[in-house]
Tab-separated table of C-alpha atoms in Angstrom:
chain	number	residue	atom	x	y	z
A	25	MET	CA	0.709	7.072	-10.259
A	26	SER	CA	-0.739	7.140	-13.559
A	27	HIS	CA	-0.920	5.655	-16.563
A	28	PRO	CA	1.514	7.573	-18.986
A	29	ARG	CA	-0.630	8.075	-22.250
A	30	LYS	CA	-2.812	12.160	-22.539
A	31	GLY	CA	-5.063	10.438	-20.482
A	32	CYS	CA	-7.497	10.765	-17.727
A	33	CYS	CA	-7.621	7.620	-14.581
A	34	ASN	CA	-11.466	7.574	-13.474
A	35	ASN	CA	-9.279	6.655	-10.120
A	36	ASN	CA	-10.604	3.857	-10.653
A	37	PHE	CA	-8.439	1.247	-8.496
A	38	ALA	CA	-8.414	-2.048	-7.347
A	39	ALA	CA	-6.597	-3.765	-4.572
A	40	ALA	CA	-5.488	-7.770	-5.847
A	41	HIS	CA	-4.105	-9.838	-3.505
A	42	ASN	CA	-4.279	-12.632	-0.274
A	43	ASN	CA	-10.445	-23.476	24.423
A	44	ASN	CA	-7.518	-21.283	24.842
A	45	PRO	CA	-4.126	-20.660	23.222
A	46	TYR	CA	-0.688	-21.887	24.362
A	47	HIS	CA	1.021	-19.206	26.246
A	48	ASN	CA	5.083	-18.431	25.858
A	49	LYS	CA	6.103	-17.080	29.265
A	50	ASP	CA	9.158	-15.778	27.226
A	51	ASN	CA	8.032	-13.718	25.123
A	52	ASN	CA	3.840	-13.110	25.568
A	53	TYR	CA	3.425	-14.558	22.318
A	54	ALA	CA	0.722	-17.653	21.515
A	55	ALA	CA	0.333	-20.694	19.860
A	56	ALA	CA	-2.619	-22.564	18.673
A	57	PRO	CA	-2.354	-25.506	18.021
A	58	GLY	CA	-4.601	-28.254	15.327
A	59	LYS	CA	-5.008	-27.636	11.398
A	60	GLY	CA	-3.357	-24.733	10.433
A	61	SER	CA	-2.523	-23.549	13.872
A	62	CYS	CA	-1.471	-20.035	15.146
A	63	ILE	CA	2.235	-18.413	15.172
A	64	THR	CA	4.401	-16.420	17.687
A	65	LEU	CA	7.028	-13.797	17.000
A	66	ASN	CA	9.630	-15.779	17.597
A	67	GLN	CA	8.614	-18.439	14.639
A	68	ALA	CA	10.428	-18.292	11.081
A	69	ASP	CA	8.887	-15.986	8.694
A	70	LYS	CA	6.236	-17.699	5.968
A	71	ASN	CA	5.580	-16.583	2.370
A	72	PHE	CA	3.825	-13.240	1.622
A	73	HIS	CA	0.281	-13.488	1.025
A	74	ASN	CA	0.480	-11.066	-2.589
A	75	VAL	CA	-1.850	-7.513	-3.885
A	76	ALA	CA	-1.726	-5.649	-7.222
A	77	CYS	CA	-3.703	-3.137	-7.593
A	78	LEU	CA	-4.965	-2.238	-11.060
A	79	ALA	CA	-6.720	0.573	-12.535
A	80	GLN	CA	-8.903	1.122	-15.003
A	81	HIS	CA	-8.579	3.543	-17.546
A	82	THR	CA	-11.044	5.989	-19.692
A	83	HIS	CA	-8.324	7.402	-22.572
A	84	PHE	CA	-8.411	11.129	-24.432
A	85	VAL	CA	-8.264	10.968	-28.272
A	86	VAL	CA	-4.663	13.777	-29.165
A	87	HIS	CA	-4.506	16.111	-32.156
A	88	LYS	CA	-2.043	18.331	-32.126
A	89	LYS	CA	-2.818	20.532	-28.361
A	90	ARG	CA	-5.863	20.457	-28.291
A	91	ARG	CA	-7.680	17.285	-26.585
A	92	LEU	CA	-11.190	16.249	-27.119
A	93	LYS	CA	-13.598	15.441	-24.948
A	94	LYS	CA	-15.368	12.867	-25.985
A	95	PRO	CA	-13.866	9.450	-24.293
A	96	LEU	CA	-13.244	6.605	-26.358
A	97	PRO	CA	-14.090	2.481	-25.412
A	98	LYS	CA	-11.168	1.796	-22.773
A	99	LYS	CA	-9.033	-0.879	-25.331
A	100	ARG	CA	-8.447	2.075	-27.352
A	101	PHE	CA	-5.059	3.111	-27.145
A	102	LEU	CA	-3.713	6.971	-27.553
A	103	GLN	CA	-3.184	7.764	-31.265
A	104	LYS	CA	-0.070	9.438	-31.339
A	105	LYS	CA	2.437	8.371	-34.121
A	106	ASN	CA	5.031	6.618	-33.715
A	107	HIS	CA	4.126	5.865	-30.093
A	108	SER	CA	1.339	3.206	-28.409
A	109	LEU	CA	1.138	1.729	-25.020
A	110	SER	CA	-1.162	-0.364	-23.075
A	111	THR	CA	-3.050	-0.471	-20.625
A	112	PRO	CA	-2.278	-2.602	-16.937
A	113	ASN	CA	-4.053	-5.999	-17.193
A	114	LYS	CA	-7.253	-5.882	-15.468
A	115	SER	CA	-8.489	-7.999	-12.537
A	116	ARG	CA	-12.449	-9.290	-12.554
A	117	GLY	CA	-12.628	-8.559	-8.763
A	118	ALA	CA	-11.565	-4.978	-10.006
A	119	GLN	CA	-13.732	-2.698	-8.365
A	120	ASP	CA	-13.629	0.752	-7.567
A	121	MET	CA	-12.217	1.982	-4.226
A	122	GLY	CA	-10.637	5.303	-4.498
A	123	TYR	CA	-8.285	5.296	-2.492
A	124	PHE	CA	-4.721	6.183	-4.262
A	125	ALA	CA	-6.853	9.054	-5.971
A	126	LYS	CA	-4.054	11.401	-4.017
A	127	ILE	CA	-0.998	9.503	-5.338
A	128	ASN	CA	-3.195	9.812	-9.468
A	129	ALA	CA	-3.221	13.915	-8.375
A	130	LEU	CA	-0.081	14.002	-7.977
A	131	THR	CA	1.019	12.062	-10.681
A	132	LEU	CA	-1.056	12.684	-13.441
A	133	ARG	CA	0.301	15.921	-14.588
A	134	ASN	CA	3.116	14.734	-15.425
A	135	PHE	CA	1.393	12.021	-18.505
A	136	LYS	CA	-0.741	15.912	-19.151
A	137	LYS	CA	2.089	17.536	-20.488
A	138	MET	CA	3.977	14.086	-22.316
A	139	SER	CA	1.616	14.479	-25.918
A	140	LEU	CA	1.492	17.422	-26.612
A	141	LEU	CA	4.883	18.307	-26.535
A	142	GLN	CA	6.761	16.794	-29.608
A	143	LYS	CA	10.148	18.362	-28.066
A	144	GLN	CA	10.203	18.266	-24.288
A	145	THR	CA	12.786	18.922	-22.055
A	146	PRO	CA	14.939	16.038	-20.422
A	147	ALA	CA	13.163	17.429	-17.091
A	148	LEU	CA	9.904	17.078	-18.299
A	149	GLN	CA	10.669	13.800	-20.209
A	150	ASP	CA	11.942	12.693	-16.337
A	151	GLU	CA	9.711	13.042	-14.379
A	152	ARG	CA	6.768	12.191	-17.390
A	153	LEU	CA	8.537	8.382	-17.662
A	154	MET	CA	8.813	8.078	-13.676
A	155	ALA	CA	4.888	8.386	-13.655
A	156	TYR	CA	4.825	5.653	-14.988
A	157	ALA	CA	6.793	4.217	-13.457
A	158	LEU	CA	5.215	4.868	-10.008
A	159	ARG	CA	2.739	3.845	-12.069
A	160	LEU	CA	3.704	0.388	-12.875
A	161	ALA	CA	4.672	0.546	-8.431
A	162	ALA	CA	1.708	0.645	-7.566
A	163	LYS	CA	-0.123	-2.605	-9.239
A	164	HIS	CA	1.588	-4.859	-6.699
A	165	LEU	CA	1.128	-2.122	-3.804
A	166	GLY	CA	0.832	-4.231	-0.708
A	167	ALA	CA	2.368	-7.610	-2.420
A	168	THR	CA	6.275	-7.374	-1.634
A	169	ALA	CA	6.794	-7.391	2.015
A	170	PRO	CA	9.159	-7.655	3.279
A	171	ASN	CA	10.845	-5.640	0.441
A	172	PRO	CA	9.199	-2.325	-0.963
A	173	VAL	CA	7.022	-2.291	-3.710
A	174	VAL	CA	9.709	-0.775	-7.323
A	175	GLY	CA	8.787	-0.140	-10.647
A	176	CYS	CA	11.771	0.405	-13.579
A	177	VAL	CA	11.634	1.724	-16.929
A	178	ILE	CA	14.333	1.296	-19.188
A	179	ALA	CA	13.714	4.529	-22.493
A	180	LEU	CA	15.797	4.688	-25.525
A	181	ASP	CA	15.628	8.579	-26.703
A	182	GLY	CA	12.373	8.516	-25.236
A	183	GLU	CA	10.364	5.434	-26.189
A	184	ILE	CA	9.736	3.098	-23.318
A	185	ILE	CA	11.448	-0.188	-24.858
A	186	SER	CA	10.748	-2.694	-21.423
A	187	THR	CA	9.212	-2.287	-17.697
A	188	GLY	CA	9.235	-4.403	-14.322
A	189	VAL	CA	8.175	-4.208	-11.283
A	190	THR	CA	9.164	-6.125	-8.375
A	191	ALA	CA	7.666	-9.694	-8.228
A	192	LYS	CA	4.756	-10.910	-5.836
A	193	GLY	CA	6.611	-11.965	-2.730
A	194	GLY	CA	10.088	-9.369	-3.690
A	195	ARG	CA	11.258	-11.035	-5.706
A	196	PRO	CA	12.768	-10.962	-8.898
A	197	HIS	CA	13.694	-7.152	-8.414
A	198	ALA	CA	12.026	-4.738	-10.548
A	199	GLU	CA	15.338	-3.603	-12.358
A	200	LYS	CA	16.676	-6.774	-12.872
A	201	ILE	CA	13.097	-7.824	-14.882
A	202	ALA	CA	13.052	-5.141	-17.005
A	203	ILE	CA	16.956	-6.334	-18.536
A	204	ASP	CA	15.670	-9.272	-18.932
A	205	LYS	CA	13.368	-8.166	-21.631
A	206	ILE	CA	15.526	-7.442	-23.297
A	207	THR	CA	17.620	-9.734	-26.528
A	208	ASP	CA	20.046	-6.836	-27.640
A	209	LYS	CA	21.620	-6.172	-24.519
A	210	LYS	CA	23.630	-3.565	-26.500
A	211	ILE	CA	21.284	-1.109	-26.636
A	212	LEU	CA	20.811	-0.583	-23.156
A	213	LYS	CA	24.994	1.691	-23.730
A	214	ASN	CA	22.046	4.336	-24.840
A	215	ALA	CA	19.065	3.778	-22.897
A	216	THR	CA	18.274	5.089	-19.522
A	217	LEU	CA	16.914	3.432	-16.773
A	218	TYR	CA	13.900	5.316	-14.537
A	219	VAL	CA	13.396	3.706	-11.026
A	220	THR	CA	10.927	4.366	-8.192
A	221	LEU	CA	13.397	3.532	-5.735
A	222	GLU	CA	18.056	3.845	-5.240
A	223	PRO	CA	19.076	0.311	-6.411
A	224	CYS	CA	20.123	-2.479	-4.047
A	225	SER	CA	23.731	-2.615	-3.955
A	226	HIS	CA	23.602	-5.423	-1.077
A	227	PHE	CA	23.981	-9.468	-1.596
A	228	GLY	CA	20.964	-11.129	-0.205
A	229	GLN	CA	19.006	-13.787	-1.749
A	230	THR	CA	19.869	-12.192	-4.822
A	231	ALA	CA	22.539	-11.026	-6.394
A	232	PRO	CA	22.691	-6.605	-6.220
A	233	CYS	CA	20.878	-4.613	-8.701
A	234	VAL	CA	23.167	-1.866	-9.483
A	235	ASP	CA	25.923	-4.164	-10.049
A	236	GLU	CA	22.623	-5.187	-13.062
A	237	ILE	CA	22.925	-2.181	-14.210
A	238	ILE	CA	26.856	-1.314	-14.181
A	239	LYS	CA	27.266	-4.553	-16.523
A	240	ASN	CA	25.174	-3.475	-19.341
A	241	SER	CA	26.819	0.141	-19.466
A	242	PHE	CA	23.664	1.744	-19.139
A	243	LYS	CA	23.725	5.649	-20.486
A	244	LYS	CA	21.687	7.243	-17.694
A	245	VAL	CA	19.915	5.885	-14.414
A	246	VAL	CA	17.195	8.792	-13.309
A	247	ILE	CA	15.916	7.523	-9.479
A	248	ALA	CA	12.930	8.544	-7.635
A	249	ALA	CA	14.171	8.069	-3.705
A	250	GLN	CA	16.877	6.655	-2.126
A	251	ASP	CA	16.397	3.864	-0.275
A	252	SER	CA	16.458	4.139	3.702
A	253	ASP	CA	17.859	0.861	4.451
A	254	SER	CA	21.154	0.797	6.221
A	255	ARG	CA	22.537	-1.647	4.052
A	256	VAL	CA	22.044	0.082	0.380
A	257	ASN	CA	21.040	4.173	1.642
A	258	GLY	CA	22.411	5.636	-1.063
A	259	GLU	CA	25.808	3.023	-1.570
A	260	GLY	CA	23.936	1.928	-4.812
A	261	ILE	CA	24.054	6.024	-6.613
A	262	LYS	CA	27.628	5.935	-5.581
A	263	LYS	CA	28.554	3.048	-7.100
A	264	LEU	CA	26.748	3.727	-10.499
A	265	ARG	CA	28.718	7.230	-10.256
A	266	GLU	CA	31.736	5.998	-9.444
A	267	ALA	CA	31.130	3.665	-12.979
A	268	SER	CA	30.439	6.701	-14.954
A	269	ILE	CA	27.373	6.616	-15.687
A	270	ASP	CA	25.044	9.986	-15.022
A	271	VAL	CA	22.467	9.435	-11.756
A	272	VAL	CA	19.457	12.142	-11.744
A	273	LEU	CA	18.169	11.526	-7.231
A	274	GLY	CA	14.562	13.528	-6.584
A	275	VAL	CA	12.499	12.691	-9.894
A	276	LEU	CA	8.919	12.835	-8.383
A	277	GLU	CA	10.796	11.957	-4.719
A	278	LYS	CA	7.167	12.395	-2.518
A	279	GLU	CA	5.369	10.057	-5.000
A	280	ALA	CA	7.653	7.329	-4.487
A	281	ARG	CA	7.344	7.858	-0.533
A	282	GLU	CA	3.908	7.850	-0.668
A	283	ILE	CA	3.805	4.019	-2.313
A	284	ASN	CA	6.300	2.626	-0.288
A	285	ARG	CA	5.532	4.467	3.081
A	286	GLY	CA	5.496	1.426	4.981
A	287	PHE	CA	8.471	0.401	3.614
A	288	PHE	CA	9.817	4.068	5.202
A	289	CYS	CA	8.433	4.038	8.301
A	290	THR	CA	10.111	0.356	9.463
A	291	LYS	CA	13.397	2.035	7.753
A	292	GLU	CA	13.472	4.830	9.894
A	293	LYS	CA	11.192	3.708	12.538
A	294	GLY	CA	11.074	0.840	13.522
A	295	ARG	CA	7.600	-0.232	13.099
A	296	PRO	CA	5.196	-0.940	10.143
A	297	PHE	CA	3.158	2.286	9.008
A	298	VAL	CA	-0.200	1.933	11.225
A	299	THR	CA	-3.309	3.484	9.930
A	300	LEU	CA	-6.188	3.382	12.524
A	301	LYS	CA	-10.355	2.539	10.591
A	302	LEU	CA	-12.992	3.773	12.167
A	303	ALA	CA	-16.596	2.835	10.823
A	304	THR	CA	-19.266	5.132	12.879
A	305	SER	CA	-22.434	6.831	12.721
A	306	LEU	CA	-22.469	10.700	12.542
A	307	ASP	CA	-22.138	10.517	16.162
A	308	GLY	CA	-19.606	9.279	15.886
A	309	LYS	CA	-20.646	5.370	17.340
A	310	ILE	CA	-19.757	2.136	16.536
A	311	ALA	CA	-22.898	0.381	17.797
A	312	THR	CA	-25.753	0.549	19.989
A	313	GLN	CA	-25.532	0.135	23.724
A	314	ASN	CA	-25.856	-3.867	22.747
A	315	PHE	CA	-23.233	-3.934	20.768
A	316	ASP	CA	-25.396	-4.156	17.264
A	317	SER	CA	-23.544	-2.594	14.859
A	318	LYS	CA	-24.515	-4.350	11.216
A	319	TRP	CA	-24.418	-2.745	9.592
A	320	ILE	CA	-23.832	1.761	10.151
A	321	THR	CA	-22.382	1.967	6.652
A	322	SER	CA	-22.560	1.293	3.377
A	323	LYS	CA	-21.729	-1.300	0.915
A	324	LYS	CA	-19.726	0.579	-0.625
A	325	ALA	CA	-17.376	1.876	2.266
A	326	ARG	CA	-18.326	-1.556	3.645
A	327	ASP	CA	-15.828	-3.078	0.444
A	328	PHE	CA	-13.435	0.197	0.298
A	329	ALA	CA	-12.879	-0.915	3.821
A	330	HIS	CA	-11.748	-4.389	2.778
A	331	HIS	CA	-9.799	-3.204	0.422
A	332	LEU	CA	-7.655	-1.233	2.694
A	333	ARG	CA	-7.074	-4.735	3.840
A	334	ALA	CA	-6.048	-5.958	1.046
A	335	ILE	CA	-3.474	-3.378	0.640
A	336	ASN	CA	-1.564	-4.046	3.871
A	337	ASP	CA	0.758	-6.533	5.634
A	338	ALA	CA	-1.415	-7.519	8.768
A	339	ILE	CA	-4.545	-5.885	10.539
A	340	LEU	CA	-4.836	-5.956	14.361
A	341	VAL	CA	-7.824	-6.147	16.421
A	342	GLY	CA	-8.398	-6.937	20.432
A	343	ALA	CA	-9.528	-9.915	21.535
A	344	ASN	CA	-12.764	-8.220	22.472
A	345	THR	CA	-13.535	-7.848	18.904
A	346	VAL	CA	-12.723	-11.189	18.518
A	347	ARG	CA	-15.437	-12.606	20.937
A	348	ARG	CA	-18.382	-10.616	20.687
A	349	ASP	CA	-17.812	-10.400	16.207
A	350	ASP	CA	-16.805	-13.096	15.625
A	351	PRO	CA	-14.992	-11.495	12.781
A	352	SER	CA	-12.698	-13.689	9.393
A	353	LEU	CA	-10.934	-10.181	9.288
A	354	ASP	CA	-10.158	-11.316	5.433
A	355	CYS	CA	-10.340	-9.774	2.291
A	356	ARG	CA	-13.926	-10.647	0.413
A	357	ILE	CA	-13.998	-8.053	-2.424
A	358	PRO	CA	-15.048	-11.468	-4.834
A	359	GLY	CA	-11.342	-12.157	-6.470
A	360	LEU	CA	-9.586	-10.649	-4.649
A	361	GLU	CA	-10.005	-13.587	-1.467
A	362	ASP	CA	-6.891	-14.923	-1.771
A	363	PHE	CA	-4.498	-11.647	-0.736
A	364	SER	CA	-6.083	-11.271	2.630
A	365	PRO	CA	-3.695	-9.930	4.832
A	366	LYS	CA	-2.031	-11.918	8.443
A	367	ARG	CA	-4.249	-11.531	11.341
A	368	ILE	CA	-3.293	-10.492	14.971
A	369	VAL	CA	-5.449	-10.395	18.232
A	370	LEU	CA	-4.047	-8.633	21.337
A	371	THR	CA	-6.189	-9.926	24.716
A	372	GLN	CA	-4.939	-10.338	28.297
A	373	LYS	CA	-6.976	-13.824	29.223
A	374	ASN	CA	-5.838	-15.525	26.241
A	375	ASP	CA	-9.614	-17.447	26.436
A	376	LEU	CA	-9.888	-16.716	22.901
A	377	ASN	CA	-12.350	-19.930	21.069
A	378	LEU	CA	-10.162	-21.651	18.929
A	379	SER	CA	-13.492	-22.206	16.800
A	380	ALA	CA	-13.598	-18.888	15.827
A	381	LYS	CA	-13.513	-18.054	12.395
A	382	ILE	CA	-9.598	-15.937	12.847
A	383	PHE	CA	-7.909	-19.692	13.435
A	384	GLN	CA	-9.527	-20.968	9.727
A	385	ASN	CA	-7.804	-20.700	6.479
A	386	GLN	CA	-4.812	-20.563	8.233
A	387	GLU	CA	-3.254	-21.884	4.927
A	388	LYS	CA	-4.132	-18.038	3.071
A	389	SER	CA	-3.254	-16.111	5.995
A	390	GLU	CA	-1.454	-16.741	9.302
A	391	THR	CA	-3.063	-16.150	12.875
A	392	ILE	CA	-0.555	-14.138	15.097
A	393	ILE	CA	-2.101	-13.828	18.915
A	394	LEU	CA	-0.038	-11.381	21.447
A	395	SER	CA	-1.168	-12.088	24.674
A	396	GLY	CA	0.216	-10.321	28.006
A	397	GLU	CA	-1.541	-8.574	31.415
A	398	LYS	CA	-0.093	-5.542	30.263
A	399	ILE	CA	0.997	-5.065	26.288
A	400	ASP	CA	3.969	-2.780	25.244
A	401	LEU	CA	1.754	-1.890	21.714
A	402	LEU	CA	5.256	-0.016	20.759
A	403	GLU	CA	7.540	-3.111	21.282
A	404	ALA	CA	5.295	-5.041	20.008
A	405	LEU	CA	5.118	-3.241	16.452
A	406	LYS	CA	8.514	-3.507	16.237
A	407	ASN	CA	8.526	-7.168	16.651
A	408	LEU	CA	6.071	-7.287	13.925
A	409	ALA	CA	8.253	-4.834	11.808
A	410	GLN	CA	11.339	-8.046	12.588
A	411	ARG	CA	8.667	-10.502	10.257
A	412	GLY	CA	8.554	-8.917	7.494
A	413	ILE	CA	5.463	-6.831	7.781
A	414	ASN	CA	6.002	-3.188	6.798
A	415	SER	CA	2.139	-1.821	6.398
A	416	LEU	CA	-0.030	-1.843	10.082
A	417	LEU	CA	-4.180	-1.455	9.734
A	418	VAL	CA	-6.302	-1.387	12.510
A	419	GLU	CA	-9.772	-1.614	12.816
A	420	GLY	CA	-10.197	-1.856	16.501
A	421	GLY	CA	-12.886	-2.211	18.816
A	422	GLN	CA	-12.945	0.731	21.166
A	423	LYS	CA	-10.163	-0.215	23.336
A	424	THR	CA	-7.613	-1.154	20.588
A	425	ALA	CA	-8.327	2.019	19.148
A	426	THR	CA	-7.975	4.320	21.875
A	427	GLU	CA	-4.890	2.746	23.418
A	428	PHE	CA	-3.339	2.707	20.073
A	429	LEU	CA	-4.593	6.639	19.995
A	430	LYS	CA	-2.605	6.962	23.892
A	431	GLU	CA	0.157	5.889	22.958
A	432	ASN	CA	0.555	8.229	19.281
A	433	LEU	CA	1.547	5.280	17.704
A	434	VAL	CA	-0.868	5.698	14.655
A	435	ASP	CA	0.219	7.533	11.419
A	436	GLU	CA	-3.027	7.272	9.603
A	437	LEU	CA	-6.462	7.975	10.729
A	438	VAL	CA	-8.915	6.876	7.897
A	439	TRP	CA	-12.268	7.867	9.934
A	440	ILE	CA	-15.802	6.636	7.832
A	441	GLN	CA	-19.019	7.423	8.586
A	442	ASN	CA	-22.308	7.252	8.535
A	443	LYS	CA	-25.266	9.423	8.032
A	444	LYS	CA	-27.380	7.161	11.331
A	445	ILE	CA	-27.351	8.666	14.599
A	446	ILE	CA	-27.270	6.367	17.228
A	447	GLY	CA	-26.883	8.494	20.732
A	448	SER	CA	-25.163	9.142	23.593
A	449	ASP	CA	-26.233	5.622	25.007
A	450	GLY	CA	-24.361	3.642	21.588
A	451	ILE	CA	-20.263	2.483	21.733
A	452	SER	CA	-18.632	5.662	21.102
A	453	ALA	CA	-15.494	4.595	18.755
A	454	ILE	CA	-12.490	5.882	21.381
A	455	GLY	CA	-12.922	5.523	25.318
A	456	ASP	CA	-11.107	7.412	27.810
A	457	LEU	CA	-8.063	9.304	26.851
A	458	GLY	CA	-8.332	10.481	30.810
A	459	PHE	CA	-7.425	14.521	29.152
A	460	THR	CA	-9.240	16.823	32.151
A	461	SER	CA	-7.612	20.361	29.419
A	462	ILE	CA	-9.280	20.324	26.251
A	463	ASP	CA	-5.316	22.385	25.647
A	464	GLN	CA	-4.508	18.235	26.171
A	465	ALA	CA	-6.063	17.576	23.149
A	466	LEU	CA	-4.659	15.514	20.220
A	467	THR	CA	-4.147	17.685	17.347
A	468	GLY	CA	-1.519	16.265	15.775
A	469	PHE	CA	-3.219	15.114	12.197
A	470	ALA	CA	-3.921	16.989	9.007
A	471	GLN	CA	-6.714	16.186	6.693
A	472	VAL	CA	-5.622	14.688	3.538
A	473	ASP	CA	-8.024	13.409	1.640
A	474	VAL	CA	-12.426	13.311	1.617
A	475	ARG	CA	-14.824	11.386	-0.378
A	476	ASN	CA	-18.256	10.501	-0.523
A	477	LEU	CA	-19.683	6.825	-0.438
A	478	GLU	CA	-23.644	6.133	-1.061
A	479	GLU	CA	-25.164	7.447	2.463
A	480	ASP	CA	-20.514	7.649	3.868
A	481	ILE	CA	-17.982	10.000	4.403
A	482	ILE	CA	-14.765	9.530	3.823
A	483	THR	CA	-11.850	11.350	5.659
A	484	THR	CA	-8.254	10.644	6.149
A	485	TYR	CA	-6.020	11.619	8.490
A	486	ARG	CA	-2.202	11.835	8.506
A	487	LYS	CA	0.470	12.395	11.289
A	488	LEU	CA	2.192	15.624	11.133
């Protein structure tokens, strides 16, 4: 997930994205009346709000096989004969989040080879151009649900002649955008198309992308990952091969699945990818005994948390968090306010105050209320997936976090830990799990990333 030039990404990423409710006895979901009223899970979907992920770069001059360490100004391009690629546009709201450092590290190695070798092997060239397609896809991460985010590159004799990325809202698709940029379609018969996900082969709101590729007689199509959607699932690849188009599958597949982890989780498990975020003191407390929590973590750590909101389709909290903290649950990074996620609240008593912040600005991000004495979390997640929510950020509080862990529904745990110590009388981030033996303790997570932000340590764990 890096830019295709001999360069060094500085891991700057941003996300550029969007007194009682009435009770529904049939499905235990509630909707609040009035301006911008809440919606229930059985109502029609609305447009999804956008998230764009952009990157800043510091580039290096390459002379033959030696890299000079002195960085050039950011607006300079790679100096290589007959090769010049501009960087993606930057957003005024871009801030240093570093969230995609892992994907960047996985793909950066492919770019480092591109300018050092005048004669590249086909496999190396495929990796280089696919890595650029992944970089393009990351720009719109979180903005395309329920569709996956896809990047597409068209190359002729190893040189990029067109690119595309799934548009905000999910349409048009990346392949269609890239092809439409070419005025002389005759040159495509000798071109290669690189796409991060198998081209669709079914009729939906648009015609199949695979038909567009076949119509233009591409010589070769390189695909990162096969689509898990039951409507596609290999059919696009089959149609391309039946049309005598050379198909290469599995180039940077791991990176492609990581970018679309929410989409793959929805298609393969029937529920969104769930990220649980905990912001605690050094001893694991989320507040003092009187529920004072402003602020446990630093400003940069809170910005990072808002970045997580921006790249997820929805954010979920419990009713107690709404009552005590009255959060707005939006993204407040300057320039990204319009790209806030959908807001979801779990409640048993159905006594939320309609003047709460979560019921405001419904035109920007809608609010969904899940109510009932005993909410089946898995069933609720499946309903959210049917509404087109591929990724869900759970922010707590203690009871909600504990229930998701008990039900084994957390795919990723992001723990933001400050150096403050609150003591045993503080409110713990995780409540009673009911374990009586150490053998019962949760052990199904592996540490995948650790980073420092001012006074905080951010540790990411992924379910094994």
